[in-house]
XYZ file of C-alpha atoms in Angstrom:
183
model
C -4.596 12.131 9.119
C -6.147 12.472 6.012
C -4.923 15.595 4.908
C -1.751 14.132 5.107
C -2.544 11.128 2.892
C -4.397 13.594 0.070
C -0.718 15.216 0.623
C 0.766 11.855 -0.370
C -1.740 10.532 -2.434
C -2.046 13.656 -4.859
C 1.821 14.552 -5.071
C 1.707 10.732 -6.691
C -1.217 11.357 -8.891
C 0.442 14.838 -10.261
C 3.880 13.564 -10.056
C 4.989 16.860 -8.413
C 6.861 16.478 -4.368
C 4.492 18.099 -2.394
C 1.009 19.719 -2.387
C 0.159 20.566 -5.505
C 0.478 24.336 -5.817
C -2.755 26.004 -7.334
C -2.303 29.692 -8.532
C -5.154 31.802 -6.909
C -7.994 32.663 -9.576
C -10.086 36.049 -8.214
C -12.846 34.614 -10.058
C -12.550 31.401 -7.455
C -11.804 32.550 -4.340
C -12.787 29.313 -2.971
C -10.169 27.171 -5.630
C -12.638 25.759 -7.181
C -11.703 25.447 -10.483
C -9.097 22.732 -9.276
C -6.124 21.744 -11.579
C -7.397 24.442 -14.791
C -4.367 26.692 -15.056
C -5.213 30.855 -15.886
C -3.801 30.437 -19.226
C -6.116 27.505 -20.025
C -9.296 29.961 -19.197
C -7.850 32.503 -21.913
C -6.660 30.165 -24.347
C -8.746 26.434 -25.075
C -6.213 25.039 -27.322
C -3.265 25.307 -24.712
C -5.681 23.508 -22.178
C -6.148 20.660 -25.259
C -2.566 20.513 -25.942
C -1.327 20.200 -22.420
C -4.268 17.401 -22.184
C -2.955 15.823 -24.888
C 1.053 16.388 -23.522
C 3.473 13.286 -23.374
C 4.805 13.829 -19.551
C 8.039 11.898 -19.556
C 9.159 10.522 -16.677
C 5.709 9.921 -15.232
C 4.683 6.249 -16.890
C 2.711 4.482 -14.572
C 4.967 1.488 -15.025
C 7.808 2.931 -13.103
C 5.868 2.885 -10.027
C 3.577 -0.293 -8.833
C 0.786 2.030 -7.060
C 0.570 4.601 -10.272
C -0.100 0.825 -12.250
C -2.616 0.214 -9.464
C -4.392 3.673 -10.282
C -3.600 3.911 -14.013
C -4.175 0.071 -14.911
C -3.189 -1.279 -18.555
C -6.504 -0.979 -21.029
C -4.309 -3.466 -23.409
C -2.227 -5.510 -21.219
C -1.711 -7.922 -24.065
C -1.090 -5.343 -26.748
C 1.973 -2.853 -25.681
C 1.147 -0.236 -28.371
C -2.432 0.238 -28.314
C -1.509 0.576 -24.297
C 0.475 3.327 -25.375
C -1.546 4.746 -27.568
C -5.152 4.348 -24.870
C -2.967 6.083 -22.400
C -1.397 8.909 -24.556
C -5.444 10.020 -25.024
C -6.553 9.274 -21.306
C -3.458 9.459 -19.039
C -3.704 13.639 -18.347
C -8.179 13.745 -18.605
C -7.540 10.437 -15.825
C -5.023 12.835 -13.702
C -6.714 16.228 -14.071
C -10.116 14.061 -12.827
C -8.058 12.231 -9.172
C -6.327 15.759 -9.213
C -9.741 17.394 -9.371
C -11.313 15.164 -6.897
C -8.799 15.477 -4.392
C -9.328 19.073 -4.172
C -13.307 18.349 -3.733
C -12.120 16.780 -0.207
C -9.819 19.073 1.176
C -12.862 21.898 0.061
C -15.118 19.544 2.039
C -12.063 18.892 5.038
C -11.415 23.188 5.333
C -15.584 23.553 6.267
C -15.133 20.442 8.202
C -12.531 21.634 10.483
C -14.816 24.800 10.836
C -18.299 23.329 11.635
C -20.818 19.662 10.608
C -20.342 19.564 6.744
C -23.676 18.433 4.970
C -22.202 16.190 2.102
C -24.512 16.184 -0.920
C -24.713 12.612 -2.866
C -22.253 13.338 -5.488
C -19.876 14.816 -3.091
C -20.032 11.805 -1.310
C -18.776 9.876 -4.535
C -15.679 11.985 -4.874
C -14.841 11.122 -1.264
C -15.271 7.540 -2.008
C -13.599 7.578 -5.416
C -10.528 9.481 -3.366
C -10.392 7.112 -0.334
C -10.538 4.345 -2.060
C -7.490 5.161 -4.105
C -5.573 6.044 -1.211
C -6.359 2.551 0.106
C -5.522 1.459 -3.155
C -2.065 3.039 -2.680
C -1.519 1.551 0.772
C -2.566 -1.942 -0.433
C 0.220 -1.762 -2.933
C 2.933 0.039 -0.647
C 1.877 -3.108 1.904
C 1.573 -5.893 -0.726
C -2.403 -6.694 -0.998
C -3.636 -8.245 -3.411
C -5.351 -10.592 -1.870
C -7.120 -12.050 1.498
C -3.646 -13.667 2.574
C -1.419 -11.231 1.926
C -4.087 -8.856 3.454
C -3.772 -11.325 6.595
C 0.476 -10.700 6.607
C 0.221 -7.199 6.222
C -2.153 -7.463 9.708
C 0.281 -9.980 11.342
C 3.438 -7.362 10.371
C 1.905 -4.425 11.481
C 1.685 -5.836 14.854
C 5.556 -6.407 15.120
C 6.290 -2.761 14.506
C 3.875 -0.583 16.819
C 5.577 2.577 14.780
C 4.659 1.732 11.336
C 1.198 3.628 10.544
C 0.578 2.394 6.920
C -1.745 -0.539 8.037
C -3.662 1.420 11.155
C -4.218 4.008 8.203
C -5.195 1.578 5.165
C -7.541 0.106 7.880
C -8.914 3.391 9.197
C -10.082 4.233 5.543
C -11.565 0.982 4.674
C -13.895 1.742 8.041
C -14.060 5.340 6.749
C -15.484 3.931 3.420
C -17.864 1.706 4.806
C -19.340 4.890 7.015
C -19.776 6.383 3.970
C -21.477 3.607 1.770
C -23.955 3.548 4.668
C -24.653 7.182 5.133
C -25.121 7.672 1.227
C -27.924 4.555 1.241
C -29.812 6.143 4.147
């Protein structure tokens, strides 16, 4: 189940349908190196000026969950929104994007044998869960304890819909984890 809301959750973040597709690197057999493209290893400056790249098309304001991930810095002041997220917007993508491939590293040993999490592997889980969650809670309209309560109530009249079982299931799955990371 939760390789298929990383599916969901990064084809949002990257704005790409689908798994994003990384190009094998014989230097990381394991895909380590995430979202860094070959060219970018060769040449610094393209890596900058992608980073740096208006993406049309892909304003958070177009979609209410990319606003949930990607909030306003300047919610008052329109251009110096613009201007925050023209710096921030690929750095904050390439990071989820990055993160997101920490977990399905950690999911591949997990489906193989007991995966020993180390602490700051635990905070890229909990960094990606939690967005995912955040997701959800937009897709079902929470923002708050009530409408938290409504999304409950609905889910109940519709035994096929699985958004709420799985926004639930990860807020459990995130409390696991708080607790494992304290002990």
């Amino acid at each position: 189940m939760l390789g298929v809301l990383l599916d969901v959750y990064e084809s949002l973040v990257s704005g790409e349908q689908g798994p994003v597709d990384r190009p094998l690197d014989p230097s990381d057999p394991a895909g380590l190196l995430g979202a860094v493209q070959p060219n970018h290893l060769s040449d610094p400056f393209s890596f900058w000026e992608a980073d740096l790249d208006e993406r049309p098309g892909e304003e958070p304001q177009d979609d209410p969950a990319l606003r949930r991930l990607f909030p306003d810095a300047y919610p008052d002041d329109q251009d110096a929104n613009d201007e925050f997220r023209r710096f921030t917007a690929a750095g904050q993508r390439r990071e989820r994007l990055d993160q997101i491939l920490d977990v399905r590293v950690d999911l591949d040993v997990l489906s193989t044998k007991p995966l020993m999490m180390q602490p700051e592997r635990v905070e890229y889980w909990l960094r990606t869960i939690n967005a995912i969650r955040l997701v959800l809670a937009t897709r079902l309209g929470i923002v708050d304890e009530l409408s938290a309560d409504r999304a409950e109530q609905s889910a109940g009249d519709d035994p096929s819909d699985v958004i709420y079982p799985a926004y639930e299931w990860l807020g459990v799955l995130i409390e696991m984890l708080v607790e494992v990371s304290w002990e």
